[in-house]
XYZ file of C-alpha atoms in Angstrom:
553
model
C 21.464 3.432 54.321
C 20.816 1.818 51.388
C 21.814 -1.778 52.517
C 19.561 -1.440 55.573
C 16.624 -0.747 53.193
C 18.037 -3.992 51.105
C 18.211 -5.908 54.303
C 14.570 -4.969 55.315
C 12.673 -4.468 52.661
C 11.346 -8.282 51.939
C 10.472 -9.094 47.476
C 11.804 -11.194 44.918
C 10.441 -14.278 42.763
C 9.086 -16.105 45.599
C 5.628 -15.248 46.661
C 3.534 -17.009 49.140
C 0.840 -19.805 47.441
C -2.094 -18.708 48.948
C -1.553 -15.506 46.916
C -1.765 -17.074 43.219
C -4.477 -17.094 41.262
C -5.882 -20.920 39.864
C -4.677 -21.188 36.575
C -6.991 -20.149 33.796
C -9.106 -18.258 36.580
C -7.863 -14.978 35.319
C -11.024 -12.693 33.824
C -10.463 -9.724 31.767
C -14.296 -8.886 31.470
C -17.623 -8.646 33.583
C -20.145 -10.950 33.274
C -22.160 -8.060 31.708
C -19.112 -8.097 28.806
C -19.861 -11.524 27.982
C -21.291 -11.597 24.162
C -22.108 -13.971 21.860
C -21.257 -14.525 18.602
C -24.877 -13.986 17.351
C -25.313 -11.243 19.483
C -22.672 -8.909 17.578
C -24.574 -10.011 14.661
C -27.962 -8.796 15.664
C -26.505 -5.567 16.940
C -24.642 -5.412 13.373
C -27.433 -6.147 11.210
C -29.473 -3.382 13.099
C -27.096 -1.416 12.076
C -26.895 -2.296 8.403
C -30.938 -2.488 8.023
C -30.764 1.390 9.075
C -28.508 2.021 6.199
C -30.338 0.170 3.715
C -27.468 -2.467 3.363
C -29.725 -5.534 4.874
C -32.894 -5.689 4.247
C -35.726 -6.676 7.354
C -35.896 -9.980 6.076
C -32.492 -10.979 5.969
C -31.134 -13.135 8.639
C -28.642 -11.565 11.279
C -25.429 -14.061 9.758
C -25.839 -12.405 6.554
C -23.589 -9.373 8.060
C -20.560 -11.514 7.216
C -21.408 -11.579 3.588
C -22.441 -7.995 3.795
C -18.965 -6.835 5.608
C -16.517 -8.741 4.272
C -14.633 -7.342 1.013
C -12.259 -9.238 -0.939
C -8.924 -8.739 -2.772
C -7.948 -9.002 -6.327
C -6.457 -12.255 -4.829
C -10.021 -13.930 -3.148
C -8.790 -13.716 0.112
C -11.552 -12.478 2.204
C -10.834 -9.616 4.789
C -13.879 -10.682 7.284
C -15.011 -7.463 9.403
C -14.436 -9.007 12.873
C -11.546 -12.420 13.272
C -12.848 -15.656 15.322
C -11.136 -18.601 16.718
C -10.422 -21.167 14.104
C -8.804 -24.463 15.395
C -7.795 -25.846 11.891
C -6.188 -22.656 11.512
C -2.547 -22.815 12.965
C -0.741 -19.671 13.525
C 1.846 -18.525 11.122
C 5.311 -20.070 11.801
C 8.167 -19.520 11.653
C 7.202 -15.628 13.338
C 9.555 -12.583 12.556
C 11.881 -12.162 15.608
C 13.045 -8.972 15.167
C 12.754 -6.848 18.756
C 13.733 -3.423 18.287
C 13.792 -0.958 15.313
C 13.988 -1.854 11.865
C 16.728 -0.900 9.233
C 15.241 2.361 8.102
C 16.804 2.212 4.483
C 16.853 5.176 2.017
C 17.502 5.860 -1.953
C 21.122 6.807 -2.155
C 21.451 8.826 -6.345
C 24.404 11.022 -7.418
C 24.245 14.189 -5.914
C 23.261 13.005 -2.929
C 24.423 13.651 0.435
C 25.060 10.141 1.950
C 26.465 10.992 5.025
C 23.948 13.757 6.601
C 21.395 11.246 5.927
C 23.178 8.681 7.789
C 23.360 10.992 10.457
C 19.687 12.587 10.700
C 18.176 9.159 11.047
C 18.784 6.618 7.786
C 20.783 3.258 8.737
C 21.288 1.893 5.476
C 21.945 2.933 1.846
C 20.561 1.843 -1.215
C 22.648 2.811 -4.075
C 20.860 3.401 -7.468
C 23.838 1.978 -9.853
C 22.986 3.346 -12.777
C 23.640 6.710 -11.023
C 26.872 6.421 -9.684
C 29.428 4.844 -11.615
C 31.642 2.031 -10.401
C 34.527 4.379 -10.298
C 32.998 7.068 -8.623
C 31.472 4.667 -5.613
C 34.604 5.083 -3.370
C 34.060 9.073 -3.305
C 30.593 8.843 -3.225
C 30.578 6.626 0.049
C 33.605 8.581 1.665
C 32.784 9.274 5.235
C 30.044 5.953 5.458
C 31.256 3.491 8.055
C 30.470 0.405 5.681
C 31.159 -1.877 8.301
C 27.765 -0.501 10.547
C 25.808 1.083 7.850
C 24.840 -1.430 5.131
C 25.063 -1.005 1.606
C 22.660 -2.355 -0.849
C 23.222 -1.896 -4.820
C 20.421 -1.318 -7.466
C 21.076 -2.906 -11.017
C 24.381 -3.564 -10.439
C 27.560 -3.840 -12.810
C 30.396 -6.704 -11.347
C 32.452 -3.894 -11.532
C 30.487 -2.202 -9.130
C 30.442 -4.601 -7.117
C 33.889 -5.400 -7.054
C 34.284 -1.508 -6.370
C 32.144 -1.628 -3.137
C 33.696 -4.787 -1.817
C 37.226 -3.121 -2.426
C 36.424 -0.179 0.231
C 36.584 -2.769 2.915
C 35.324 -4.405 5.665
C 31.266 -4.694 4.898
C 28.219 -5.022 7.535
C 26.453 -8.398 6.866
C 23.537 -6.976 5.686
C 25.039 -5.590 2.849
C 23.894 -6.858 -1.142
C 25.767 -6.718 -3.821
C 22.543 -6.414 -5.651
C 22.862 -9.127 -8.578
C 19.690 -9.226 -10.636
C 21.043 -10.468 -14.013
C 21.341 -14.705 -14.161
C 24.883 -14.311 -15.986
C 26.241 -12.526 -13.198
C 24.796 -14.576 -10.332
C 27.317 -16.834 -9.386
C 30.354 -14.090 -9.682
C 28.110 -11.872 -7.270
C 27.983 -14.975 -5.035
C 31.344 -15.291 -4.627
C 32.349 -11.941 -3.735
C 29.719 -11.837 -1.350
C 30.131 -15.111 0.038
C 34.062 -13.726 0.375
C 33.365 -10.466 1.909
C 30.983 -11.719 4.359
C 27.817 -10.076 2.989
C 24.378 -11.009 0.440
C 24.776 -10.949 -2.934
C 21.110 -11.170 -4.978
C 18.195 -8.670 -3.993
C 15.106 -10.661 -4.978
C 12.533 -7.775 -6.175
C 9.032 -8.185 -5.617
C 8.445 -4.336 -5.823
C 8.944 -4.426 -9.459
C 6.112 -6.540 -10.576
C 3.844 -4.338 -7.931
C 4.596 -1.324 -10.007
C 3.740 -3.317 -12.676
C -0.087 -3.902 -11.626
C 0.569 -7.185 -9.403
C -1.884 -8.220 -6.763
C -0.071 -9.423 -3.577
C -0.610 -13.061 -4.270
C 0.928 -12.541 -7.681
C 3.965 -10.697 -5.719
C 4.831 -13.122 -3.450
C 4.319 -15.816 -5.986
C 6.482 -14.436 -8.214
C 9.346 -14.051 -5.345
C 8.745 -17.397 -4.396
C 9.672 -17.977 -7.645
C 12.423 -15.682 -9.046
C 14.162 -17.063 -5.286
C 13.758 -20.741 -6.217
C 15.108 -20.057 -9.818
C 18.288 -18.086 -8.399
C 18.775 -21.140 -5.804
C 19.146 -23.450 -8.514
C 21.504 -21.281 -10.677
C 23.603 -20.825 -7.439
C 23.428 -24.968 -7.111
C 24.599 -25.524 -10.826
C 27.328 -23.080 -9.861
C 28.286 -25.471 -6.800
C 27.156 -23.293 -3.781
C 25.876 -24.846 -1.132
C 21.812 -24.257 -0.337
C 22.725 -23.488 3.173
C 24.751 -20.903 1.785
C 22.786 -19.556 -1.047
C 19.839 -19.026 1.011
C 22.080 -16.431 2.891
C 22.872 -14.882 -0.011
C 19.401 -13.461 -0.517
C 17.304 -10.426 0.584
C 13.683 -10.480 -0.397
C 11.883 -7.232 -1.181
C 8.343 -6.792 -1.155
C 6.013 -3.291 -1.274
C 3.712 -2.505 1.326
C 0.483 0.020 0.470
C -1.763 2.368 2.912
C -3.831 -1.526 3.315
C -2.869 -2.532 6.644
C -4.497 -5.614 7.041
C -3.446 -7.404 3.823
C -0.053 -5.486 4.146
C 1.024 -7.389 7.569
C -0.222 -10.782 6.523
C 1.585 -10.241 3.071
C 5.231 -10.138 4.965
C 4.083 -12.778 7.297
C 2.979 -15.144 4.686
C 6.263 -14.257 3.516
C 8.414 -15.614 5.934
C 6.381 -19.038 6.240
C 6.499 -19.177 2.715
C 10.144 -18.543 2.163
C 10.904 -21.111 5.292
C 8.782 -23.746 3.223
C 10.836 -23.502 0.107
C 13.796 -23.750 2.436
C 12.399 -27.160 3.905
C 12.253 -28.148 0.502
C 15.993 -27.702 0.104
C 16.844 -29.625 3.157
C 17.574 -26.449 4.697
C 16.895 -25.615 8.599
C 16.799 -21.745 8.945
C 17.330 -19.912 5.359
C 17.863 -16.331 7.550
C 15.231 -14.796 5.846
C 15.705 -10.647 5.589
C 12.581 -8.744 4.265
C 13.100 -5.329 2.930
C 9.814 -3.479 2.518
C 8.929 -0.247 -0.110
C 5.679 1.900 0.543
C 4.226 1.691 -2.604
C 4.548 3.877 -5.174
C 1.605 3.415 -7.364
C -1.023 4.063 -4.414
C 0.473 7.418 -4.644
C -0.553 10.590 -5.916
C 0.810 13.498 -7.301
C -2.143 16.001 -6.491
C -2.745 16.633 -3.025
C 0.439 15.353 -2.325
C 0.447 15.854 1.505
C -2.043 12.897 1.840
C 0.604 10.633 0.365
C 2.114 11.490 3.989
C -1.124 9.285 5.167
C -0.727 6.744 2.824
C 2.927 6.086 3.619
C 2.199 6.148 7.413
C -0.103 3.456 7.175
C 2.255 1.339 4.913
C 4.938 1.526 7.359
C 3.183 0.395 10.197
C 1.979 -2.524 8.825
C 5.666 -3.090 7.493
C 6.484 -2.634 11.101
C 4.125 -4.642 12.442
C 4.553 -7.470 9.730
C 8.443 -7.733 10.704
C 9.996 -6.396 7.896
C 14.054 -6.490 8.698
C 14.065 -3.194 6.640
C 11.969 -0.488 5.477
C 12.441 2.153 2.883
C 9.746 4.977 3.089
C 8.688 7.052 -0.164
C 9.249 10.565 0.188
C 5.669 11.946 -0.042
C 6.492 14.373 -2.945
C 8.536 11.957 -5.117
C 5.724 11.652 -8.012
C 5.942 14.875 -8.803
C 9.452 14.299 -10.140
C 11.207 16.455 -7.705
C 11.747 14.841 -4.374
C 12.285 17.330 -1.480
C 15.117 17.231 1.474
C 11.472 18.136 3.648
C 10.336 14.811 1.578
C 13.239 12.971 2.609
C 13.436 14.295 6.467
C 9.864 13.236 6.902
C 10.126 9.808 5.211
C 13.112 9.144 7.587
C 10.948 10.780 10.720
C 7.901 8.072 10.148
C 10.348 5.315 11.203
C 11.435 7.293 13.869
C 7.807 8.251 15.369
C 6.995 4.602 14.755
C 9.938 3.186 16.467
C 10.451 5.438 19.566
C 7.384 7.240 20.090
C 4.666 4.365 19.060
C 7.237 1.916 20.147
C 6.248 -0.404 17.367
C 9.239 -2.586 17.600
C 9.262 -3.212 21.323
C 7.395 -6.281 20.565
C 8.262 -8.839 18.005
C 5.299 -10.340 15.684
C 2.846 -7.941 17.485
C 0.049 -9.174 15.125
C 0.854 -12.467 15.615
C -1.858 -14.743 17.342
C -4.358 -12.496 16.228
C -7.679 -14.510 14.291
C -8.151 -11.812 11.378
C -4.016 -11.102 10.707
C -4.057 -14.975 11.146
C -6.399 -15.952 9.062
C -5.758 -13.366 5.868
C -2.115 -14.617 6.357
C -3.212 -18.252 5.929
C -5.047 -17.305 2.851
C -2.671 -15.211 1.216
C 0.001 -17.574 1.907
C -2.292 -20.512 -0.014
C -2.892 -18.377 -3.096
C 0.597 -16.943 -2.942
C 1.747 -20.641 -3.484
C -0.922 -21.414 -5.994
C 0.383 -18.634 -8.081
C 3.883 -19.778 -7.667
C 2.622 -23.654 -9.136
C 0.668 -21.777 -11.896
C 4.140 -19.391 -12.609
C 6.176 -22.766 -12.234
C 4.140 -24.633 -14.844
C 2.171 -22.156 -17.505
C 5.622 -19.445 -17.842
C 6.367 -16.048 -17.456
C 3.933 -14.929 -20.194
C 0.888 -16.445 -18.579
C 1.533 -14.846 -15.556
C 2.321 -11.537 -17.181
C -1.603 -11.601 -18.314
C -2.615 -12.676 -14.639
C -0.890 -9.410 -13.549
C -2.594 -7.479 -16.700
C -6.082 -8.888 -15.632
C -5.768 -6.962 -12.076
C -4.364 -4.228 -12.988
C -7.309 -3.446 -15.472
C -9.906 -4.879 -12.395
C -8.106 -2.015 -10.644
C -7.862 0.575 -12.461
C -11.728 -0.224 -13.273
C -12.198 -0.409 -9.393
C -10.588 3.408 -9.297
C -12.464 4.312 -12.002
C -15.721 3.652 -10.801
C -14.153 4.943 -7.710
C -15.112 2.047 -5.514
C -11.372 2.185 -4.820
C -11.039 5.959 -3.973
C -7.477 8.308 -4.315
C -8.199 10.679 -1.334
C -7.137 14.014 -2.870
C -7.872 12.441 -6.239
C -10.439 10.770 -7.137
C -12.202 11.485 -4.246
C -11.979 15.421 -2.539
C -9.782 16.554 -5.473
C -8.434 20.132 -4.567
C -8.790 22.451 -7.590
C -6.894 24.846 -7.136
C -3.666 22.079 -6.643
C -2.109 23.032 -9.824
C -0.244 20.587 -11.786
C 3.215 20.277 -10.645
C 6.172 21.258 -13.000
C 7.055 17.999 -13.611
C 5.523 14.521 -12.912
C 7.110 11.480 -12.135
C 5.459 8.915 -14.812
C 5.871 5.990 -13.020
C 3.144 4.047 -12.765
C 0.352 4.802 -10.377
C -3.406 3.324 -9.584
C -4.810 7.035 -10.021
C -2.979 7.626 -13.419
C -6.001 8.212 -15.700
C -7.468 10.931 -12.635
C -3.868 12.343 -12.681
C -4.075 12.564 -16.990
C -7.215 14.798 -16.701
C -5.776 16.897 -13.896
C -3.060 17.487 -16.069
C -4.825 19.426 -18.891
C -7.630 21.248 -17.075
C -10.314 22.561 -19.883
C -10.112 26.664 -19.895
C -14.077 26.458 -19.646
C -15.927 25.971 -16.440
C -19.350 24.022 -15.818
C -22.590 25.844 -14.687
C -24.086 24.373 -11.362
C -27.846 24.754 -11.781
C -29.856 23.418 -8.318
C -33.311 22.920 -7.961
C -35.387 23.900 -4.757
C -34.328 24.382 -1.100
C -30.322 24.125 -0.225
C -30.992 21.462 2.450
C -32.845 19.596 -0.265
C -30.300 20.228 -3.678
C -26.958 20.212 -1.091
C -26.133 16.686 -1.237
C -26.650 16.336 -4.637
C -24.864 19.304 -6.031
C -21.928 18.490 -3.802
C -21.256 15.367 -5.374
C -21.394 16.903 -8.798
C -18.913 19.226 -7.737
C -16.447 16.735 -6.331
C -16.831 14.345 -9.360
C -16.329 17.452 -11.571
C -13.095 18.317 -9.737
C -11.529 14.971 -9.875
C -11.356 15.189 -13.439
C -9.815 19.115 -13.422
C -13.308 20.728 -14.580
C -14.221 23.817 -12.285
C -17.796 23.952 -11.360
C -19.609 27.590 -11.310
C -22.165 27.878 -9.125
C -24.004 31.257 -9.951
C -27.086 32.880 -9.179
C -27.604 32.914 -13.142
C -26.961 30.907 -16.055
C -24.533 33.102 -18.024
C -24.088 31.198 -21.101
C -22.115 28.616 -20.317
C -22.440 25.491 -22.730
C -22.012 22.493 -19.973
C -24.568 22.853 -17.105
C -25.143 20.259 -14.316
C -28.331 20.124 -12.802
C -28.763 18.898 -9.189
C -31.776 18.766 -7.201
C -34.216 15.585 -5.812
C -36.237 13.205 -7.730
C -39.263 14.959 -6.729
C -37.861 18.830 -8.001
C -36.676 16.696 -11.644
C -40.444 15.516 -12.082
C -41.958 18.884 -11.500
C -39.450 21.417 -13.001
C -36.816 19.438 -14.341
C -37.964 19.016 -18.411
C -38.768 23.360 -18.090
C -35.551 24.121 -16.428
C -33.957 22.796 -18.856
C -35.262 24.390 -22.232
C -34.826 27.435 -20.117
C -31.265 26.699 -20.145
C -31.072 25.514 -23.328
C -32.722 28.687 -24.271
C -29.679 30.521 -22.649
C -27.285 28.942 -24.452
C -26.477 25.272 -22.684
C -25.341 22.995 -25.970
C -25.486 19.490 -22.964
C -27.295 19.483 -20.127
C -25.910 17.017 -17.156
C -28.766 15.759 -14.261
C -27.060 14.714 -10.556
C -29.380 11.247 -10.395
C -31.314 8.745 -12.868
C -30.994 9.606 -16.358
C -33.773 11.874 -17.576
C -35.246 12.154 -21.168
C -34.664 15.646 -20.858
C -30.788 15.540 -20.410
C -28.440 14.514 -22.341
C -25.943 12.552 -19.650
C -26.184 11.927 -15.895
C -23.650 10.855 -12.896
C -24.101 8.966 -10.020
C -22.390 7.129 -7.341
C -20.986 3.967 -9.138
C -20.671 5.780 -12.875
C -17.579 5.127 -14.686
C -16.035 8.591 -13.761
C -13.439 8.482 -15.981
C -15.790 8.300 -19.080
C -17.910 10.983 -17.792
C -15.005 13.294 -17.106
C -14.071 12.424 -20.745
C -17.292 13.427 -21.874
C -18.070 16.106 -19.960
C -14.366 17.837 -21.138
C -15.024 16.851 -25.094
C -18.126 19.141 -24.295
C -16.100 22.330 -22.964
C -13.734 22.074 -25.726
């Protein structure tokens, strides 16, 4: 039966010409789709003008400038990508098709195997852990030669241990940091068929590093190993196989893709350099740890989410996600499961890896990949000719523009610094790595045993908006806000109400207060003569919160 339907049933590859289309004749819009340039503008600058972000007589163009934000790097992110000819796209592309290594922190203690089996792929080993002599029990039951094992600060001897237990996937590292030990790693790996030197970007992140300054200083920590492996006689062709390249990834999408992008074009520039064809470039990606918080901790969840699609999307050869609970020092087997199940959901139910480079050919990921790529490799000159200790300040001079950013909270911690929870108690313990929301985290930490009175002026619909800021900028800092029909003594009381309410009863409401008891009165607006501190939208929170405690103490 079925061969009669194969014998009937005409198909194939060959189709009659009168039934293709003229090339380029393909539409995929209606003429009524077909907008200009100038008139997204206009229907963005209405827009704008209605929020009081453009004024009437600003041209239409100016939503560019008005829409486009920039990193601690200058590269602009512009709200909608265009066409650029003298913008190539990025080349060489990532190639990977199908899912990525989904890589997880292997510590003493640890189970290695029934993570293997409930979703990890790969193992990275934290050395200083697991002793050298103990790494042949601790692996028992790990097929090394399909599950790859990558070491963290390293000992030879550990590596010698791991290469001992046998036959090795490829993708294996040996894990050499340390110059002295660089060429013996080399060797062992180059012997057992595997990497050798893990080239750490992640480290100067935690340290404050924009992404420019990362891949800069990977750029450059990989050209400085290459050379030590050339004095040692190896081969370029071979040392550049003898690196991985790791790089964090944070809850920014945009920049995140275009940072492992301009990775791979940067990487395969150095390697032109060397007179080398294809250095096999591997890129193992970290969610970030600093853009993590350890109040409100399912949102880290979020955070990691986002981070792991753009490592996804940017082609990252591996991916380790951040258990969402490890900053409060005690990471969960629920924190593991669901770190592991966010590659999964990403891989076979978003099916982000069907396609490889998805973002590729795109104008914005193009062009923030061009531009990151350019400053990445102006930091790299600046690190190649002014020295570590130059670029140490570099990194010093974002991390304070951040951490003034999150303090001003123009950079927002969702569960933080922005729709803190107050009755999240501090956990037990705290990891003390470093994180962007540290100073938020500090107040949290020691909550004052006093609350603040919430005094509002006139009509809810009129006082609401007002008092509810108060109250989230109180909570971010760990101060509890009581709003009570009555004043009952407290010494800290926040006034909220309009402009209009301040001018007419402001100056009496608060001697009446004052009468009661209040030692500082706080207004929700423009400072007032009659007040001794105000907050605001844009106010340093972090020095108000400091204030504002000092008072309750």
């Amino acid at each position: 039966m079925s061969d009669q339907v194969n014998r009937d049933v005409a198909g194939g590859l060959e189709e009659p010409d009168r039934l293709r289309p003229e090339s380029g004749s393909l539409a995929l819009a209606a003429p009524a789709d077909d907008w200009s340039r100038a008139d997204w503008e206009k229907a963005a600058a209405d827009v704008l003008r209605k929020a009081g972000r453009l004024a009437d007589s600003d041209p239409d163009d100016q939503v560019w400038e008005a829409l486009t934000r920039t990193t601690y790097d200058g590269v602009p992110i512009p709200p909608l990508g265009t066409p650029d000819p003298a913008r190539p796209p990025a080349s060489p592309r990532a190639d990977r098709v199908g899912g990525w290594d989904v890589r997880v922190r292997a510590f003493d203690g640890f189970d290695v195997v029934a993570e293997l089996e409930r979703g990890a792929t790969s193992l990275w080993v934290l050395a200083e852990h697991v002793a050298a002599d103990a790494l042949p029990a601790f692996l028992d039951g790990v097929r090394l030669d399909l599950a790859p094992v990558v070491l963290e600060q390293p000992t030879l001897t550990h590596a010698e241990a791991l290469v001992a237990l046998g036959p090795l996937h490829p993708d294996a590292n040996l894990g050499a940091t340390a110059d002295a030990d660089l060429a013996d790693f080399a060797r062992l790996a180059l012997d057992a068929g595997t990497r050798a030197v893990v080239v750490d970007g992640v480290a100067v992140h935690e340290r404050g590093a924009s992404d420019a300054q990362e891949l800069g200083w990977v750029l450059a920590r990989g050209a400085q190993v290459l050379r030590a492996l050339e004095a040692e006689g190896i081969a370029s062709a071979e040392a550049f196989g003898l690196l991985e390249l790791r790089v964090a990834v944070t809850d920014e999408q945009l920049p995140s893709i275009a940072k492992l992008r301009a990775l791979r074009v940067l990487w395969a520039r150095v390697a032109e350099l060397c007179g080398v064809s294809d250095p096999g470039t591997r890129v193992h990606a970290v969610t970030s740890r600093p853009m993590t918080s350890a109040y409100d901790v399912p949102v880290n969840l979020l955070r990691t989410t986002v981070a792991a699609f753009a490592a996804g999307v940017g082609g990252a050869d591996a991916l380790t996600v951040v258990p969402f609970d490890e900053p409060t020092g005690e990471t969960s087997a629920r924190g593991r499961r669901l770190a592991r199940n966010i590659s999964a959901l990403l891989v076979e139910e978003a099916h982000l890896a069907r396609v490889a480079d998805p973002a590729g050919g795109s104008y914005a990921v193009e062009q923030v990949t061009d531009e990151l790529g350019r400053a990445a490799w102006a930091e790299l000159d600046l690190i190649e000719t002014d020295g570590q200790e130059s670029f140490d300040a570099r990194v010093a001079q974002v991390r304070a523009a951040r951490e003034d950013d999150v303090a001003h909270r123009r950079r927002p911690v969702t569960g933080l610094s922005e729709f803190a929870n107050p009755a999240d108690l501090p956990p037990p313990r705290r990891n003390l790595s470093y994180r962007w929301g540290a100073a938020f985290e500090a107040l949290r930490a020691d909550p004052p045993d006093t609350h603040v009175f919430l005094a509002t002026l006139g009509p809810v619909a009129d006082h609401s908006a007002r008092a509810g800021f108060a109250t989230s900028l109180l909570a971010a800092g760990g101060v509890a806000a009581d709003a009570l029909r009555e004043h009952a003594g407290q010494r800290v009381v926040c006034l909220a109400g309009t402009d209009t309410a301040y001018a007419q009863w402001g100056g009496a409401e608060a001697r009446r207060l004052r009468d009661g008891g209040a030692e500082r009165i706080i207004v929700v607006g423009a400072p007032a003569d009659w007040a001794d501190d105000w907050c605001a939208p844009g106010i340093d929170a972090i020095a108000f919160l400091e204030r504002t405690r000092e008072a309750l103490r």
